Amino acid sequence: MNAGELSTLLVWAAGLTYTIALVAYTTVLARIAEARPRAAKAAAAVTSPPVAAPVAGVSVAASVAVGAGRTAVLDRPSGASTPPAAGGSAGASIGADAGAPDAGRRAAGIARSMTYLGLTFGFVAVVLRGIAAGRWPTANMYEFTLVGSTMAIAVLVLVQRRNQIPFLGVLVTGAAALALFLGVNVFYIRAEGVQPALQSYWLVIHVGVAITSSGIFAVAAATSVVQLMRARREEGSTLLAGRRWGWIDAVPDSRTLEALSFRLNAVGFVLWTFTLIAGSIWAEHAWGRYWGWDPKEVGTFVVWVIYAAYLHARTTRGWAGSRAAYFVLVGFTAVIANFTVINLFVTGRHSYSGI
Amino acid sequence: MSGYRPDGLEDAFTADEPGRTGATTDDTATDAAAVSDVDVVSAGTMPDVQVPRIGIVGWLRWIWRQLSSMRVALMLLMLLAVAAVPGTIFPQHAQDPAKVAAYLADHQALGPWLERLQLFDVYSSVWFSAIYLLLFVSLVACIVPRTRVHLTAVRSRPPRVPRRFDRFPAQGGLTTTATPQQVVESAAAALRGRWRWLPRFRVDVSTAGGESTVAAERGYLRETGNLVFHLSLVGLLIAIATGQMLHYRGQALVVQGHGFANAVVDYDTFERGTAFNPSSLVPFSLRLDSFSARFSPVSLQPRDFTADVTVTQPDGSASAQQIKVNHPLDVGGANVYLQGNGYAPDVVVHDSAGNVAFSGPVPFLPQNSVYTSLGVIKVPDVTSGDQIGFRAALLPTAQRDTDGVWQSVAPQPANPLMVLTVWTGNLGLDTGVPQNVYKLDTSHLKQVMGPDGQAVSLTVQPGETVDLPNGLGTLTFKALPRYVALDLRYDPALSEVLVFALLALAGLATSLFTPRRRVWLRAGVAADGRTVVTAAALARGDDIGLQPELDRVLAVVGRDLGIAEDEMTRVAAVGDDASAVHDARAAQENEDPEEHR
Ligand code: HEM
């Protein structure tokens, strides 16, 4: 077996691992949904609201008390009691949620380790692909899906270190698994060198940064989806009211999610701006003009403008919050369209899908 | 700040009234927008109230105000995104005129309407230009007042210490036996940071009224970055427009052993901007010495194209140079790009009288990845009789398949073969209408048929000569040189475009990642004689580093004054969920603040 074949095998392995992580994250969600009513009953027996007992030097996860569907996070001893904040950062405490049964905790553990394992597989697959092709592995759609999903999972891992949001895990591992299976089945082409137009260090810089920002946008979009669901439930939506959606209460509140999504999008946007500039420099070298309204260039420009509109929306009255989240979704849809529709159905100078 | 306030500058952050500042970050942004909206109204700009009195100037002011509002910018940005899309749906003149022609032929009814709506010239259309020009007017309308406000802000002192700290998102405190004076000095030093010449915070210390306070603010660069970013976009637009006006672009097809001079007449196509200056056309000349191509043996995809050329400068000095894809040649202030390549069979045609009627290389157009190339040889100058035309296909590596059809199987000239059909009559070259050199106008031509009634088809390999049918003469396939398609472009504004783009990027990153924070600290002497210190902090926008910042300052003070850890307090913000969440996040952050920074 050569490096290329091993890489493909690892892509399959990563896809399967993400799928297992997906199932595990879903289980965590289900457990949370089940645990909510039970926790509520349990809490009713205790005097509520819970009073913060000073616990010095204890880790955050351990200093979480579960109240009637609410979680209060305690700080260093202050002597003052902290009223429970709805939702608080309960997302951070899935593993320690007193209401969640062992199964939930086990599933969370599996989800986490499978995500890490998949990330490792994905990373090694990328490296082997590069070795097999004898170049940086970002030259066609297959490689883009491979590197892009690995990036998205890496961002997920980083985000989850701070905020364990199982639903985000479901979305991102699901999308990554889908992308990988689609990649090996539809976009796959042999590992090989590339045509002269792609023989440039800009392949590393421009495409590498594009993939990275796409991965970040993906996680941000997933966060915005959770934010919108949470906002709906906070507003008392009948659609999301049922017990099945109980897990939504366990994610951070919509404002926190919006802030998280914004932070990711801000990083993604700066990288996307860089992608745009680097692409123009490369186009100037390879094609003799820095901008030519090639379909791919238009797509990248549209994505950029949408995210710029999003940044303005956030500071405009009436457009913040949920409306801003819709911008994120429109923006990410444009990212996906720019990758799929433009590559596959529109002819332009960027026709390097290899299919 | 009274009266009109530009959008996006948050009043609540500037105002130091504790009741309002207490609300966290984004809520304040919304508040601020509300406030500025109200301001706009109260400034007398609502049309239904003011129109009769404000007249033209009032209207202009109103339009200016609208243009400088964030909401209009938002609408225009969304419009711009939508307006850019049709250019990928419909073929564009600028990118592919042939496709537009084909589209028009296919859509007889719809086509002219689309043409009228400029949907084949989206990016130079009136409506697209209107949107982006309005956007830039809006941008200027927006940054002018913002710049003014910011220039005042950068010279201002931190806002005075609020009366109450209890609604701020980050709070803290400690008690100590040190004097208030010592505490504020220590805190001020911690806030200013290590470098005297580059303070982290701008700090005001006050000991008036028996109370020692510190007011500090950082992050003025945030707004500076934002202004640099928006201004750079204006610069970018101007640089691009300048380049467009001064540029020229020429395309030339150069066969091995041949060359061209940098002069308008020597180009196959030449295009220039409205302010093009002929003196920017430096009269150098360029000769193609050799061209080499490499292909993947597996996929037959190209792997390398290299053109070796000799450049002769106007002063007569010559130098050998190389042009590759991705490595344009910089000559005479312009760049020469290798855009394409192909084969140009070198043929000689003798007419029936035995005279040379045509001689030279004829560029053929490659049709696929194995360089099956099509071309046309026109022989108008025959000694007597009809003119001759050939339609030809060149197969670089010819192979006969099982049906006896010739096909090319590889792009390299391993077994070149030319297949020709012959036409006689009038080539139509004298009509004065320019003709496509790759097309044979057969309206006055007749194809030469064999005795079997089938069209005559000749095959010829390099070095061979074939007799033409009906005693028309002979054709010799002398050699198979390659040609390159070169694109020469001159754009004097390239470096300006790059500089503004990079400035925009730097400004953007600065404005998005520079935290804007305020920290206040108050030290007073309690009844027991100890000094009680309370502190609060406020950030603009979401800022997970706010509480850690405050904690850091208090920790430094604590260390300086030798205060035990258990005398330090940090009061979790109470009241609204958002601040509690904020605090919760800060608490996590606090576990290892460095790592997540
Ligand atoms: C060519 C059009 C424009 C583009 C591409 C653009 C792009 C951007 C981007 C990417 C940001 C985010 C970076 C940052 O926060 O500093 C931003 C921020 C901002 N823009 Fe624009 N902008 C445009 C026009 C305008 C106009 C017309 C206005 C004024 C009405 C405006 C006002 C602002 C403000 C106030 C911010 C700061 C938002 C904040 O507080 O975070 N922009 N712009």
PDB file of C-alpha atoms and ligand atoms in Angstrom, chain A residues 262 269 273 304-305 307-309 311-312 314-315, chain B residues 7-10 66-74 76-77 80 132 134-143 146 222-223 225-227 229-230 233 507-508 511-512 540, ligand 1:
ATOM      1  CA  PHE A 262     -19.222  36.536  16.152  1.00  0.00           C
ATOM      2  CA  PHE A 269     -13.634  37.183   7.983  1.00  0.00           C
ATOM      3  CA  THR A 273     -10.111  39.029   3.412  1.00  0.00           C
ATOM      4  CA  TRP A 304     -16.928  38.734   1.625  1.00  0.00           C
ATOM      5  CA  VAL A 305     -19.639  41.343   1.129  1.00  0.00           C
ATOM      6  CA  TYR A 307     -19.980  38.832   5.985  1.00  0.00           C
ATOM      7  CA  ALA A 308     -19.165  42.553   5.846  1.00  0.00           C
ATOM      8  CA  ALA A 309     -22.908  43.202   5.885  1.00  0.00           C
ATOM      9  CA  LEU A 311     -20.543  42.852  10.761  1.00  0.00           C
ATOM     10  CA  HIS A 312     -22.497  46.030  10.059  1.00  0.00           C
ATOM     11  CA  ARG A 314     -24.465  43.433  14.375  1.00  0.00           C
ATOM     12  CA  THR A 315     -23.932  47.083  15.236  1.00  0.00           C
TER      13      THR A 315
ATOM     14  CA  ASP B   7     -23.424  55.291  13.802  1.00  0.00           C
ATOM     15  CA  GLY B   8     -21.431  52.604  15.444  1.00  0.00           C
ATOM     16  CA  LEU B   9     -19.869  54.806  18.072  1.00  0.00           C
ATOM     17  CA  GLU B  10     -21.567  53.629  21.176  1.00  0.00           C
ATOM     18  CA  GLN B  66     -29.234  58.805   5.297  1.00  0.00           C
ATOM     19  CA  LEU B  67     -26.131  57.851   3.374  1.00  0.00           C
ATOM     20  CA  SER B  68     -24.052  58.058   6.492  1.00  0.00           C
ATOM     21  CA  SER B  69     -26.377  55.789   8.412  1.00  0.00           C
ATOM     22  CA  MET B  70     -25.267  52.275   9.028  1.00  0.00           C
ATOM     23  CA  ARG B  71     -28.617  50.922   7.908  1.00  0.00           C
ATOM     24  CA  VAL B  72     -28.205  52.348   4.419  1.00  0.00           C
ATOM     25  CA  ALA B  73     -24.671  50.993   4.249  1.00  0.00           C
ATOM     26  CA  LEU B  74     -26.073  47.619   5.219  1.00  0.00           C
ATOM     27  CA  LEU B  76     -26.203  48.804  -0.105  1.00  0.00           C
ATOM     28  CA  LEU B  77     -23.843  46.025   0.878  1.00  0.00           C
ATOM     29  CA  LEU B  80     -24.018  44.721  -3.968  1.00  0.00           C
ATOM     30  CA  TYR B 132     -20.894  50.544  -5.496  1.00  0.00           C
ATOM     31  CA  LEU B 134     -23.333  54.989  -3.688  1.00  0.00           C
ATOM     32  CA  LEU B 135     -21.744  52.618  -1.240  1.00  0.00           C
ATOM     33  CA  PHE B 136     -18.521  54.527  -1.426  1.00  0.00           C
ATOM     34  CA  VAL B 137     -20.296  57.860  -1.075  1.00  0.00           C
ATOM     35  CA  SER B 138     -21.992  56.370   1.946  1.00  0.00           C
ATOM     36  CA  LEU B 139     -18.617  55.202   3.186  1.00  0.00           C
ATOM     37  CA  VAL B 140     -17.155  58.685   2.954  1.00  0.00           C
ATOM     38  CA  ALA B 141     -20.270  60.182   4.524  1.00  0.00           C
ATOM     39  CA  CYS B 142     -19.729  57.744   7.323  1.00  0.00           C
ATOM     40  CA  ILE B 143     -16.031  58.114   7.961  1.00  0.00           C
ATOM     41  CA  ARG B 146     -16.370  59.334  12.610  1.00  0.00           C
ATOM     42  CA  ARG B 222      -9.731  49.803  17.564  1.00  0.00           C
ATOM     43  CA  GLU B 223     -11.457  52.785  16.039  1.00  0.00           C
ATOM     44  CA  GLY B 225      -8.087  50.483  12.673  1.00  0.00           C
ATOM     45  CA  ASN B 226     -11.687  50.752  11.604  1.00  0.00           C
ATOM     46  CA  LEU B 227     -11.091  54.146  10.010  1.00  0.00           C
ATOM     47  CA  PHE B 229      -9.825  49.999   6.971  1.00  0.00           C
ATOM     48  CA  HIS B 230     -12.664  52.068   5.518  1.00  0.00           C
ATOM     49  CA  LEU B 233     -11.222  50.785   0.711  1.00  0.00           C
ATOM     50  CA  GLY B 507      -6.915  47.986   9.752  1.00  0.00           C
ATOM     51  CA  LEU B 508      -9.555  45.298   9.786  1.00  0.00           C
ATOM     52  CA  SER B 511     -10.238  46.921  14.694  1.00  0.00           C
ATOM     53  CA  LEU B 512     -11.657  43.461  15.169  1.00  0.00           C
ATOM     54  CA  ARG B 540     -16.954  47.654  24.023  1.00  0.00           C
TER      55      ARG B 540
HETATM   56  C1  HEM C   1     -17.567  49.619   0.742  1.00  0.00           C
HETATM   57  C2  HEM C   1     -18.400  49.553   1.736  1.00  0.00           C
HETATM   58  C3  HEM C   1     -18.078  49.012   3.110  1.00  0.00           C
HETATM   59  C4  HEM C   1     -17.429  47.886   3.438  1.00  0.00           C
HETATM   60  C5  HEM C   1     -16.872  46.858   2.490  1.00  0.00           C
HETATM   61  C6  HEM C   1     -17.355  47.827   4.853  1.00  0.00           C
HETATM   62  C7  HEM C   1     -16.799  46.811   5.574  1.00  0.00           C
HETATM   63  C8  HEM C   1     -16.724  46.784   6.937  1.00  0.00           C
HETATM   64  C9  HEM C   1     -16.179  45.726   7.690  1.00  0.00           C
HETATM   65  C10 HEM C   1     -15.590  44.475   7.093  1.00  0.00           C
HETATM   66  C11 HEM C   1     -16.268  46.039   8.994  1.00  0.00           C
HETATM   67  C12 HEM C   1     -15.831  45.204  10.153  1.00  0.00           C
HETATM   68  C13 HEM C   1     -14.537  45.653  10.695  1.00  0.00           C
HETATM   69  C14 HEM C   1     -14.676  46.504  11.895  1.00  0.00           C
HETATM   70  O1  HEM C   1     -15.482  46.210  12.766  1.00  0.00           O
HETATM   71  O2  HEM C   1     -13.943  47.469  11.960  1.00  0.00           O
HETATM   72  C15 HEM C   1     -16.871  47.303   9.076  1.00  0.00           C
HETATM   73  C16 HEM C   1     -17.124  47.956  10.259  1.00  0.00           C
HETATM   74  C17 HEM C   1     -17.806  49.140  10.343  1.00  0.00           C
HETATM   75  N1  HEM C   1     -18.299  49.842   9.278  1.00  0.00           N
HETATM   76 FE1  HEM C   1     -18.120  49.434   7.348  1.00  0.00          FE
HETATM   77  N2  HEM C   1     -17.958  48.912   5.377  1.00  0.00           N
HETATM   78  C18 HEM C   1     -18.435  49.652   4.333  1.00  0.00           C
HETATM   79  C19 HEM C   1     -19.140  50.802   4.413  1.00  0.00           C
HETATM   80  C20 HEM C   1     -19.507  51.406   5.598  1.00  0.00           C
HETATM   81  C21 HEM C   1     -20.337  52.530   5.691  1.00  0.00           C
HETATM   82  C22 HEM C   1     -20.987  53.227   4.513  1.00  0.00           C
HETATM   83  C23 HEM C   1     -20.457  52.814   6.997  1.00  0.00           C
HETATM   84  C24 HEM C   1     -21.236  53.919   7.660  1.00  0.00           C
HETATM   85  C25 HEM C   1     -22.511  54.113   7.540  1.00  0.00           C
HETATM   86  C26 HEM C   1     -19.695  51.889   7.719  1.00  0.00           C
HETATM   87  C27 HEM C   1     -19.563  51.877   9.093  1.00  0.00           C
HETATM   88  C28 HEM C   1     -18.913  50.932   9.786  1.00  0.00           C
HETATM   89  C29 HEM C   1     -18.800  50.930  11.215  1.00  0.00           C
HETATM   90  C30 HEM C   1     -19.372  51.961  12.145  1.00  0.00           C
HETATM   91  C31 HEM C   1     -18.094  49.802  11.559  1.00  0.00           C
HETATM   92  C32 HEM C   1     -17.683  49.389  12.949  1.00  0.00           C
HETATM   93  C33 HEM C   1     -18.591  48.395  13.516  1.00  0.00           C
HETATM   94  C34 HEM C   1     -18.132  48.032  14.877  1.00  0.00           C
HETATM   95  O3  HEM C   1     -18.327  48.859  15.764  1.00  0.00           O
HETATM   96  O4  HEM C   1     -17.629  46.936  15.045  1.00  0.00           O
HETATM   97  N3  HEM C   1     -19.121  51.032   6.847  1.00  0.00           N
HETATM   98  N4  HEM C   1     -17.144  47.759   7.801  1.00  0.00           N
END
